[in-house]
Coordinates of C-alpha atoms in Angstrom, one line a residue:
X213 CA 0.3 12.0 -102.9
X214 CA 1.1 8.8 -101.1
X215 CA 4.6 8.8 -102.5
X216 CA 5.2 12.3 -101.1
X217 CA 4.1 11.2 -97.7
X218 CA 6.4 8.2 -97.8
X219 CA 9.3 10.5 -98.8
X220 CA 8.4 12.9 -96.0
X221 CA 8.4 10.0 -93.5
X222 CA 11.9 8.9 -94.5
X223 CA 13.2 12.5 -94.2
X224 CA 11.6 12.7 -90.8
X225 CA 13.5 9.6 -89.6
X226 CA 16.7 10.8 -91.1
X227 CA 16.7 14.5 -90.1
X228 CA 14.6 14.3 -86.8
X229 CA 12.5 17.1 -88.3
X230 CA 9.0 15.6 -88.3
X231 CA 5.7 17.2 -89.0
X232 CA 2.7 15.7 -87.1
X233 CA 0.4 17.2 -89.7
X234 CA 1.9 15.0 -92.5
X235 CA 3.1 12.0 -90.5
X236 CA 0.2 11.7 -88.2
X237 CA -2.7 13.0 -90.3
X238 CA -4.9 10.1 -89.4
X239 CA -3.9 9.9 -85.6
X240 CA -6.1 12.5 -84.1
X241 CA -7.3 10.3 -81.2
X242 CA -3.8 9.0 -80.4
X243 CA -2.5 12.5 -80.3
X244 CA -5.3 13.5 -78.0
X245 CA -4.3 10.6 -75.6
X246 CA -0.6 11.5 -75.9
X247 CA -1.0 15.1 -75.0
X248 CA -3.2 14.2 -72.1
X249 CA -0.4 11.9 -70.9
X250 CA 2.1 14.7 -71.3
X251 CA 0.0 16.9 -69.0
X252 CA -0.3 14.1 -66.4
X253 CA 3.4 13.6 -66.5
X254 CA 4.0 17.3 -66.0
X255 CA 1.7 17.2 -62.9
X256 CA 3.4 14.1 -61.6
X257 CA 6.9 15.7 -61.9
X258 CA 5.6 18.9 -60.2
X259 CA 4.3 16.7 -57.3
X260 CA 7.7 15.0 -57.1
X261 CA 9.5 18.3 -56.8
X262 CA 7.0 19.5 -54.2
X263 CA 7.5 16.4 -52.1
X264 CA 11.3 16.9 -52.4
X265 CA 10.9 20.5 -51.2
X266 CA 8.9 19.3 -48.2
X267 CA 11.5 16.8 -47.4
X268 CA 14.2 19.4 -47.5
X269 CA 12.2 21.7 -45.2
X270 CA 11.6 18.9 -42.8
X271 CA 15.2 17.9 -42.8
X272 CA 16.4 21.5 -42.3
X273 CA 13.9 21.8 -39.4
X274 CA 15.1 18.6 -37.7
X275 CA 18.8 19.7 -38.2
X276 CA 18.1 23.1 -36.6
X277 CA 16.2 21.6 -33.7
X278 CA 19.1 19.2 -33.2
X279 CA 21.6 22.0 -33.2
X280 CA 19.5 24.1 -30.8
X281 CA 19.0 21.1 -28.5
X282 CA 22.8 20.7 -27.9
X283 CA 23.7 24.4 -27.8
X284 CA 25.1 25.7 -24.5
X285 CA 22.5 26.9 -22.1
X286 CA 23.1 30.2 -20.3
X287 CA 24.1 30.0 -16.7
X288 CA 24.6 26.3 -17.0
X289 CA 27.3 23.9 -16.0
X290 CA 28.2 23.6 -19.7
X291 CA 29.6 27.1 -19.7
X292 CA 32.4 25.9 -17.5
X293 CA 33.0 23.1 -20.1
X294 CA 33.5 25.7 -22.8
X295 CA 37.1 26.2 -21.8
X296 CA 38.0 22.8 -23.2
X297 CA 38.9 22.5 -26.9
X298 CA 36.4 19.6 -27.3
X299 CA 33.5 21.7 -26.1
X300 CA 34.5 24.7 -28.3
X301 CA 34.9 22.4 -31.3
X302 CA 31.5 20.9 -30.6
X303 CA 30.0 24.3 -30.4
X304 CA 31.6 25.3 -33.7
X305 CA 30.2 22.1 -35.3
X306 CA 26.7 22.9 -34.0
X307 CA 27.0 26.4 -35.5
X308 CA 28.2 25.0 -38.9
X309 CA 25.4 22.4 -38.7
X310 CA 22.9 25.3 -38.3
X311 CA 24.3 27.0 -41.4
X312 CA 24.1 23.6 -43.2
X313 CA 20.4 23.4 -42.3
X314 CA 19.9 26.9 -43.7
X315 CA 21.2 25.7 -47.1
X316 CA 18.6 23.0 -47.2
X317 CA 16.0 25.6 -46.6
X318 CA 17.4 27.6 -49.5
X319 CA 17.1 24.4 -51.7
X320 CA 13.4 24.1 -50.6
X321 CA 12.7 27.7 -51.3
X322 CA 14.3 27.7 -54.7
X323 CA 12.5 24.5 -55.7
X324 CA 9.2 26.0 -54.7
X325 CA 9.7 29.4 -56.5
X326 CA 11.7 28.3 -59.6
X327 CA 10.0 25.0 -60.4
X328 CA 6.8 24.2 -58.5
X329 CA 5.2 27.6 -58.9
X330 CA 6.3 27.9 -62.6
X331 CA 5.2 24.4 -63.5
X332 CA 1.8 24.8 -61.8
X333 CA 1.1 28.0 -63.7
X334 CA 2.4 26.5 -67.0
X335 CA 0.3 23.4 -66.5
X336 CA -2.9 25.5 -66.4
X337 CA -1.9 27.4 -69.5
X338 CA -1.0 24.1 -71.3
X339 CA -4.4 22.6 -70.5
X340 CA -6.2 25.6 -71.9
X341 CA -4.1 25.6 -75.0
X342 CA -4.5 21.9 -75.6
X343 CA -8.3 22.3 -75.2
X344 CA -8.3 25.0 -77.8
X345 CA -6.3 23.0 -80.4
X346 CA -8.4 19.9 -80.1
X347 CA -11.5 21.9 -80.2
X348 CA -10.4 23.3 -83.6
X349 CA -9.5 19.7 -84.7
X350 CA -12.9 18.4 -83.8
X351 CA -14.6 21.2 -85.6
X352 CA -12.6 20.5 -88.7
X353 CA -13.5 16.8 -88.4
X354 CA -17.1 17.7 -88.0
X355 CA -17.0 19.8 -91.1
X356 CA -15.5 17.1 -93.3
X357 CA -18.0 14.6 -91.9
X358 CA -20.9 16.8 -92.7
X359 CA -19.5 17.3 -96.2
X360 CA -19.2 13.5 -96.5
X361 CA -22.8 13.1 -95.3
X362 CA -24.0 15.5 -97.9
X363 CA -22.1 13.7 -100.6
X364 CA -23.5 10.4 -99.5
X365 CA -27.0 11.8 -99.4
X366 CA -26.8 13.2 -102.9
X367 CA -25.4 10.0 -104.1
X368 CA -28.1 7.9 -102.7
X369 CA -30.8 10.3 -104.0
X370 CA -29.2 10.3 -107.5
X371 CA -29.1 6.5 -107.3
X372 CA -32.8 6.4 -106.3
X373 CA -33.9 8.8 -109.0
X374 CA -32.0 6.9 -111.6
X375 CA -33.7 3.7 -110.6
X376 CA -37.1 5.4 -110.6
X377 CA -36.5 6.8 -114.1
X378 CA -35.3 3.4 -115.3
X379 CA -38.3 1.7 -113.8
X380 CA -40.8 4.2 -115.4
X381 CA -39.1 3.8 -118.8
X382 CA -39.1 0.1 -118.5
X383 CA -42.7 0.0 -117.6
X384 CA -43.6 2.3 -120.5
X385 CA -41.7 0.2 -123.0
X386 CA -43.3 -3.0 -121.7
X387 CA -46.8 -1.6 -122.1
X388 CA -46.0 -0.3 -125.5
X389 CA -44.8 -3.7 -126.7
X390 CA -47.6 -5.8 -125.3
X391 CA -50.0 -7.0 -128.2
X392 CA -52.7 -8.2 -125.7
X393 CA -53.3 -4.7 -124.5
X394 CA -56.6 -3.3 -125.7
X395 CA -56.8 -0.1 -127.5
X396 CA -58.6 1.5 -124.6
X397 CA -55.7 0.5 -122.2
X398 CA -53.1 1.7 -124.6
X399 CA -54.8 5.0 -124.8
X400 CA -55.2 5.0 -121.1
X401 CA -51.5 4.1 -120.3
X402 CA -49.8 6.0 -123.0
X403 CA -51.5 9.2 -122.3
X404 CA -49.7 12.5 -122.3
X405 CA -49.6 12.5 -118.6
X406 CA -47.7 9.2 -118.4
X407 CA -45.2 10.5 -120.9
X408 CA -44.7 13.6 -118.9
X409 CA -44.2 11.5 -115.7
X410 CA -41.5 9.5 -117.4
X411 CA -39.8 12.6 -118.7
X412 CA -40.0 14.1 -115.1
X413 CA -38.3 11.1 -113.7
X414 CA -35.6 11.4 -116.2
X415 CA -35.3 15.1 -115.4
X416 CA -35.2 14.4 -111.6
X417 CA -32.5 11.8 -112.2
X418 CA -30.5 14.3 -114.2
X419 CA -30.8 16.9 -111.5
X420 CA -29.7 14.4 -108.9
X421 CA -26.8 13.6 -111.0
X422 CA -25.8 17.2 -111.3
X423 CA -26.3 17.7 -107.5
X424 CA -24.2 14.6 -106.8
X425 CA -21.4 15.9 -109.0
X426 CA -21.5 19.2 -107.2
X427 CA -21.3 17.7 -103.7
X428 CA -18.6 15.3 -104.9
X429 CA -16.5 18.2 -106.1
X430 CA -17.2 20.1 -102.9
X431 CA -16.3 17.1 -100.7
X432 CA -13.0 16.5 -102.6
X433 CA -12.1 20.1 -102.2
X434 CA -13.0 20.0 -98.4
X435 CA -11.2 16.8 -98.0
X436 CA -8.1 18.1 -99.6
X437 CA -8.2 21.2 -97.5
X438 CA -8.9 19.2 -94.4
X439 CA -6.0 16.8 -94.8
X440 CA -3.5 19.1 -96.4
X441 CA -4.3 22.4 -94.8
X442 CA -6.5 22.4 -91.7
X443 CA -5.3 19.2 -90.0
X444 CA -1.6 19.8 -90.7
X445 CA -1.9 23.4 -89.3
X446 CA -3.8 22.2 -86.1
X447 CA -1.4 19.3 -85.6
X448 CA 1.5 21.5 -86.1
X449 CA 0.3 23.8 -83.3
X450 CA -0.3 20.7 -81.1
X451 CA 3.3 19.5 -81.9
X452 CA 4.7 22.9 -81.0
X453 CA 2.7 22.9 -77.8
X454 CA 4.0 19.4 -76.9
X455 CA 7.6 20.3 -77.8
X456 CA 7.3 23.3 -75.5
X457 CA 6.1 21.1 -72.7
X458 CA 9.0 18.7 -73.2
X459 CA 11.4 21.6 -73.3
X460 CA 9.9 23.0 -70.1
X461 CA 10.4 19.6 -68.4
X462 CA 14.0 19.6 -69.6
X463 CA 14.6 23.1 -68.2
X464 CA 12.9 22.2 -64.9
X465 CA 15.1 19.2 -64.5
X466 CA 18.2 21.3 -65.2
X467 CA 17.1 23.9 -62.7
X468 CA 16.4 21.1 -60.2
X469 CA 20.1 20.2 -60.3
X470 CA 21.3 23.8 -60.4
X471 CA 19.4 24.6 -57.3
X472 CA 21.4 22.1 -55.3
X473 CA 24.6 22.8 -57.1
X474 CA 24.5 26.5 -56.1
X475 CA 24.5 25.6 -52.4
X476 CA 27.3 23.1 -52.7
X477 CA 30.0 25.7 -52.2
X478 CA 28.4 26.9 -48.9
X479 CA 27.7 23.3 -47.8
X480 CA 31.3 22.6 -48.6
X481 CA 32.4 25.5 -46.4
X482 CA 30.2 24.2 -43.6
X483 CA 31.8 20.8 -43.9
X484 CA 35.2 22.5 -44.0
X485 CA 34.3 24.4 -40.8
X486 CA 33.3 21.1 -39.1
X487 CA 36.7 19.7 -40.2
X488 CA 38.5 22.7 -38.9
X489 CA 36.6 22.4 -35.6
X490 CA 37.7 18.8 -35.3
X491 CA 41.3 19.7 -36.0
X492 CA 41.2 22.5 -33.4
X493 CA 40.9 19.9 -30.6
X494 CA 44.2 19.8 -28.6
X495 CA 44.4 16.9 -26.1
X496 CA 47.5 18.4 -24.4
X497 CA 45.7 21.7 -24.0
X498 CA 42.7 20.1 -22.5
X499 CA 45.0 18.2 -20.1
X500 CA 46.6 21.5 -19.1
X501 CA 43.1 23.0 -18.7
X502 CA 42.2 20.3 -16.2
X503 CA 45.2 21.3 -14.2
X504 CA 44.2 24.9 -14.4
X505 CA 40.7 24.1 -13.3
X506 CA 41.3 21.9 -10.4
X507 CA 44.9 22.7 -9.1
X508 CA 44.6 23.6 -5.4
X509 CA 48.1 25.0 -5.0
X510 CA 48.8 22.9 -2.0
X511 CA 51.9 20.8 -1.5
X512 CA 51.6 17.1 -0.7
X513 CA 51.6 16.4 3.1
X514 CA 55.0 15.8 4.7
X515 CA 56.1 12.8 6.9
X516 CA 54.3 12.4 10.2
X517 CA 56.6 13.3 13.1
X518 CA 57.5 10.7 15.6
X519 CA 56.2 11.5 19.1
X520 CA 58.1 9.6 21.8
X521 CA 55.7 8.9 24.6
X522 CA 58.3 6.8 26.4
X523 CA 59.9 10.0 27.6
X524 CA 56.8 10.8 29.7
X525 CA 58.5 9.3 32.7
X526 CA 61.5 11.6 32.3
X527 CA 60.5 14.9 33.9
X528 CA 63.8 16.7 33.3
X529 CA 62.2 19.9 32.2
X530 CA 60.4 22.4 34.3
X531 CA 56.6 22.4 34.5
X532 CA 56.3 25.8 32.8
X533 CA 58.6 24.8 29.9
X534 CA 56.7 21.5 29.7
X535 CA 53.4 23.2 29.3
X536 CA 54.7 25.6 26.6
X537 CA 56.2 22.6 24.8
X538 CA 53.0 20.7 25.2
X539 CA 51.0 23.6 23.7
X540 CA 53.3 23.7 20.7
X541 CA 53.0 19.9 20.4
X542 CA 49.2 20.2 20.4
X543 CA 49.3 22.8 17.6
X544 CA 51.7 20.6 15.6
X545 CA 49.6 17.5 16.2
X546 CA 46.4 19.3 15.2
X547 CA 48.1 20.7 12.1
X548 CA 49.1 17.2 11.1
X549 CA 45.8 15.7 11.8
X550 CA 43.7 18.2 9.9
X551 CA 44.6 17.0 6.4
X552 CA 43.3 13.5 7.4
X553 CA 39.8 14.7 8.4
X554 CA 37.0 13.4 6.1
X555 CA 35.7 15.9 3.6
X556 CA 32.1 15.1 4.5
X557 CA 32.6 16.9 7.9
X558 CA 33.3 20.2 6.2
X559 CA 30.6 22.7 6.7
X560 CA 31.7 24.9 3.8
X561 CA 31.0 23.8 0.2
X562 CA 32.4 25.1 -3.0
X563 CA 30.6 28.1 -4.3
X564 CA 28.9 29.0 -1.1
X565 CA 31.9 30.3 0.8
X566 CA 33.2 33.6 1.9
X567 CA 33.4 36.8 -0.1
X568 CA 37.1 36.6 -0.3
X569 CA 36.9 33.0 -1.5
X570 CA 39.0 31.9 1.5
X571 CA 37.1 28.5 1.4
X572 CA 38.9 27.7 -1.9
X573 CA 42.3 26.3 -2.4
X574 CA 45.0 29.0 -3.0
X575 CA 45.3 28.6 -6.8
X576 CA 41.5 28.5 -7.3
X577 CA 41.1 31.4 -4.9
X578 CA 43.6 33.4 -6.9
X579 CA 41.6 32.8 -10.1
X580 CA 38.3 33.6 -8.6
X581 CA 39.7 36.9 -7.1
X582 CA 41.3 37.8 -10.4
X583 CA 38.0 37.1 -12.3
X584 CA 36.0 39.1 -9.7
X585 CA 38.5 42.0 -9.9
X586 CA 38.2 42.0 -13.7
X587 CA 34.4 42.2 -13.5
X588 CA 34.7 45.1 -11.0
X589 CA 37.1 46.9 -13.3
X590 CA 34.7 46.5 -16.2
X591 CA 31.9 47.9 -14.1
X592 CA 34.1 50.8 -13.1
X593 CA 34.9 51.5 -16.8
X594 CA 31.2 51.4 -17.6
X595 CA 30.3 53.8 -14.9
X596 CA 33.2 56.1 -16.0
X597 CA 31.9 56.0 -19.6
X598 CA 28.4 57.0 -18.4
X599 CA 29.8 59.7 -16.2
X600 CA 31.8 61.1 -19.2
X601 CA 28.7 61.0 -21.4
X602 CA 26.6 62.8 -18.8
X603 CA 29.3 65.4 -18.3
X604 CA 29.4 66.1 -22.0
X605 CA 25.6 66.3 -22.1
X606 CA 25.6 68.7 -19.2
X607 CA 28.1 70.9 -21.1
X608 CA 25.9 70.9 -24.1
X609 CA 22.9 71.9 -22.0
X610 CA 24.9 74.7 -20.4
X611 CA 25.9 76.0 -23.9
X612 CA 22.4 75.4 -25.3
X613 CA 19.8 75.8 -22.5
X614 CA 16.9 75.3 -24.9
X615 CA 18.0 71.6 -25.3
X616 CA 17.6 70.8 -21.6
X617 CA 18.2 71.8 -18.0
X618 CA 21.8 71.2 -16.9
X619 CA 20.8 70.7 -13.2
X620 CA 18.7 67.7 -14.2
X621 CA 21.9 65.8 -14.9
X622 CA 23.3 66.3 -11.4
X623 CA 21.3 63.6 -9.5
X624 CA 22.4 61.0 -12.0
X625 CA 26.1 62.2 -11.8
X626 CA 25.9 62.0 -8.1
X627 CA 24.5 58.5 -8.2
X628 CA 27.3 57.4 -10.6
X629 CA 29.9 59.1 -8.4
X630 CA 28.7 57.1 -5.4
X631 CA 28.6 53.9 -7.4
X632 CA 32.2 54.5 -8.6
X633 CA 33.4 55.1 -5.0
X634 CA 31.8 51.8 -3.9
X635 CA 33.2 49.9 -6.9
X636 CA 36.7 51.4 -6.2
X637 CA 36.6 50.4 -2.6
X638 CA 35.5 46.9 -3.6
X639 CA 38.3 46.7 -6.2
X640 CA 40.8 47.9 -3.5
X641 CA 39.6 45.2 -1.2
X642 CA 39.9 42.4 -3.8
X643 CA 43.3 43.7 -4.9
X644 CA 44.5 43.3 -1.3
X645 CA 43.2 39.8 -1.1
X646 CA 44.7 39.0 -4.5
X647 CA 48.1 40.4 -3.5
X648 CA 48.0 38.4 -0.3
X649 CA 47.2 35.1 -2.2
X650 CA 49.9 35.7 -4.8
X651 CA 52.5 36.4 -2.1
X652 CA 51.6 33.2 -0.3
X653 CA 51.8 31.2 -3.5
X654 CA 55.3 32.6 -4.1
X655 CA 56.3 31.7 -0.6
X656 CA 55.0 28.2 -1.0
X657 CA 56.9 27.9 -4.3
X658 CA 60.2 28.7 -2.5
X659 CA 59.3 26.3 0.3
X660 CA 58.6 23.6 -2.2
X661 CA 62.0 24.0 -3.6
X662 CA 63.6 23.8 -0.2
X663 CA 61.5 20.7 0.6
X664 CA 62.7 19.0 -2.6
X665 CA 66.3 19.7 -1.7
X666 CA 65.9 18.2 1.8
X667 CA 67.7 14.9 2.3
X668 CA 67.0 11.8 4.4
X669 CA 69.5 10.0 6.5
X670 CA 71.2 7.0 4.9
X671 CA 69.2 4.5 7.1
X672 CA 65.9 5.6 5.7
X673 CA 64.8 7.0 9.1
X674 CA 62.8 10.1 9.8
X675 CA 64.1 13.0 7.7
X676 CA 66.2 15.6 9.4
X677 CA 64.0 18.5 8.3
X678 CA 60.4 17.6 7.7
X679 CA 58.4 20.6 8.8
X680 CA 58.6 22.5 5.5
X681 CA 55.4 22.4 3.5
X682 CA 53.4 20.7 6.3
X683 CA 49.9 20.6 5.1
X684 CA 47.1 21.6 7.4
X685 CA 43.4 22.1 6.9
X686 CA 41.9 25.4 8.0
X687 CA 38.8 25.3 10.2
X688 CA 36.5 26.0 7.2
X689 CA 37.7 22.8 5.5
X690 CA 40.2 24.2 2.9
X691 CA 43.7 22.8 2.9
X692 CA 46.5 25.3 3.7
X693 CA 50.1 25.1 4.5
X694 CA 52.0 25.5 7.8
X695 CA 55.3 27.3 7.0
X696 CA 57.0 26.2 10.3
X697 CA 60.7 26.8 10.1
X698 CA 61.5 24.4 12.9
X699 CA 64.7 22.5 11.9
X700 CA 64.9 19.9 14.7
X701 CA 62.5 17.4 16.0
X702 CA 61.4 18.1 19.7
X703 CA 59.6 15.1 21.1
X704 CA 57.0 16.0 23.8
X705 CA 55.6 13.4 26.0
X706 CA 52.5 13.1 28.1
X707 CA 49.9 10.5 28.3
X708 CA 46.5 11.1 26.7
X709 CA 44.8 11.4 30.0
X710 CA 47.3 14.0 31.2
X711 CA 46.8 16.0 28.0
X712 CA 43.0 16.1 28.5
X713 CA 43.4 17.3 32.0
X714 CA 45.4 20.4 31.0
X715 CA 43.3 21.2 27.8
X716 CA 41.1 23.6 29.6
X717 CA 43.2 24.4 32.6
X718 CA 46.1 26.0 30.6
X719 CA 44.9 28.2 27.7
X720 CA 47.5 29.4 25.2
X721 CA 49.2 32.7 26.1
X722 CA 48.4 35.8 24.1
X723 CA 51.0 37.2 21.8
X724 CA 49.2 40.5 20.9
X725 CA 46.0 42.1 19.9
X726 CA 44.1 42.7 16.7
X727 CA 41.3 45.0 15.4
X728 CA 38.6 43.7 13.1
X729 CA 38.6 45.6 9.8
X730 CA 35.5 43.9 8.5
X731 CA 32.7 41.9 10.2
X732 CA 33.0 38.1 10.1
X733 CA 30.2 35.7 10.7
X734 CA 32.2 32.7 11.8
X735 CA 29.6 30.1 11.0
X736 CA 32.0 27.2 10.4
X737 CA 33.3 24.9 12.9
X738 CA 36.6 26.2 14.5
X739 CA 35.9 29.9 13.6
X740 CA 34.7 32.8 15.7
X741 CA 32.6 35.7 14.7
X742 CA 33.6 39.3 15.2
X743 CA 32.1 42.7 14.6
X744 CA 33.8 45.5 12.7
X745 CA 36.1 47.5 15.0
X746 CA 36.1 44.9 17.7
X747 CA 39.4 44.3 19.6
X748 CA 40.5 40.6 20.2
X749 CA 43.6 38.9 21.6
X750 CA 45.9 37.0 19.3
X751 CA 47.0 33.6 20.6
X752 CA 48.4 32.1 17.3
X753 CA 49.8 33.9 14.3
X754 CA 48.9 33.1 10.7
X755 CA 50.8 30.0 9.6
X756 CA 50.5 30.8 5.9
X757 CA 47.0 29.5 5.5
X758 CA 45.2 32.9 5.8
X759 CA 43.8 32.3 9.3
X760 CA 44.8 33.8 12.7
X761 CA 43.7 32.3 16.0
X762 CA 42.2 34.8 18.4
X763 CA 40.4 34.8 21.8
X764 CA 37.6 37.0 23.0
X765 CA 37.6 35.6 26.6
X766 CA 38.5 32.4 28.4
X767 CA 35.7 30.5 26.8
X768 CA 35.6 32.0 23.3
X769 CA 38.4 31.4 20.8
X770 CA 38.7 30.4 17.2
X771 CA 40.1 31.4 13.8
X772 CA 39.4 34.5 11.8
X773 CA 40.7 35.5 8.3
X774 CA 44.0 37.3 8.6
X775 CA 42.9 39.8 5.8
X776 CA 40.0 40.8 8.0
X777 CA 42.1 42.1 10.9
X778 CA 44.9 44.4 11.8
X779 CA 47.6 42.9 14.0
X780 CA 49.3 44.5 17.0
X781 CA 51.9 42.0 18.2
X782 CA 52.9 42.7 21.8
X783 CA 54.6 40.1 23.9
X784 CA 53.5 41.9 27.1
X785 CA 49.8 41.7 26.3
X786 CA 47.7 39.9 28.9
X787 CA 44.5 38.1 28.8
X788 CA 41.4 39.9 29.9

């Protein structure tokens, strides 16, 4: 028997096919401790996966919050920044980061459903199964212990009875051999009753012997069945249970890695998207966008003209021609001084200007007008789509009166028609302003070319033609250009005191009249308000900056937008 177990142990070590029932037949308590440790290990691993899942969820939440925090806000300054490639790339990175966070949420969800929930359920089943197996083992052990106790009890009883029988026989033999015993004692001690008692003791000892032999045979049978049938069977089931537990741990660890491996392709795509976003950044394009955003369309200011005040003593010209020349000099002087005014004196700020964006530089004004016109056209298209849909609905109602009343559509159609008319008038107005701006930009482009082709004298003195592209600032604070075509310098002279005397005494002559097409508030310094349809006198034409100088009476004069009026030039016009 022992040789068979030794051979089985050697085969176990060689083939890795061991039977706990034969190899660990006497290790019931150690197996109980080991299986308890196995359950505790399973619970500890489940807790580890649960904490990992919580970390993934927390990480995903923090990543999502980070992405949301830096997303562009609606109607914010950041929307203007979206035109730069860096801002667009950053937005792409944030979107990819949001998807990246989603993959960590997938990891957490799969860990929870595929490992944590399964292991928790399996642990409860394992505890119940282990309890059942060791309950059977303890019952088998209790049975063999009871059998052993019966054997020991019968053995001790047999031993006691044998001693009692030996003692009775020895006492009888001693009495029978004693010569000093009287005849009366012999008769008394060797009576039939004494003999029967001795025989009874021998019979009891014989019965105890037979009982002992019976219990011995029963115990050997129970012991053989216990160690070669019951315990191996119970231990085999415990071994299978433990091997299933180990296999489940192995499968869980494999799933643990597969859960993360499955999201790696998507995570890789997210990272590729971030790389693509970084590669989409174009420094040159951003540089160009800066020009597009802030280019004013103005030309740099030309040279300041020389005004010869030494000729004030030479009064070779007539008084009338002097006054006319003086007025022209005042206009040129003002046009040259306007670009030098400080910006903090401007009463009109960017974004709070006129409807036609005349407060903006030409290039920015053109972009704003174009964007506004595009929005109006979109609204027109939307209204037209609604009108077409309502018209079709009305036709359906006409053909199928039970579906609805065709006349109920008319109020809505009338409303859309009026809206379309307003939008079309608005579009026509903005188209006119846009055409005007584009025309002036083209004119300035040609003037810029002429300015670049102008030459200076060889001594480095004042250029022969320096009036092209003269910059001036309109009364609302925006820089514009004075397209004067004067080709020769005319020096006017008068002292400062003499100029101030004639500033109010000699107003500029009128060169025509104009009619206000639209109302104008004229809230800025240097402008004048006018009502729609009002007639005013023109005292200075538009110099290319979009403003015309007009007069209402001797005390009220100022600038109004050229696009707001209709000119009637008449050299014979007189002041009121």
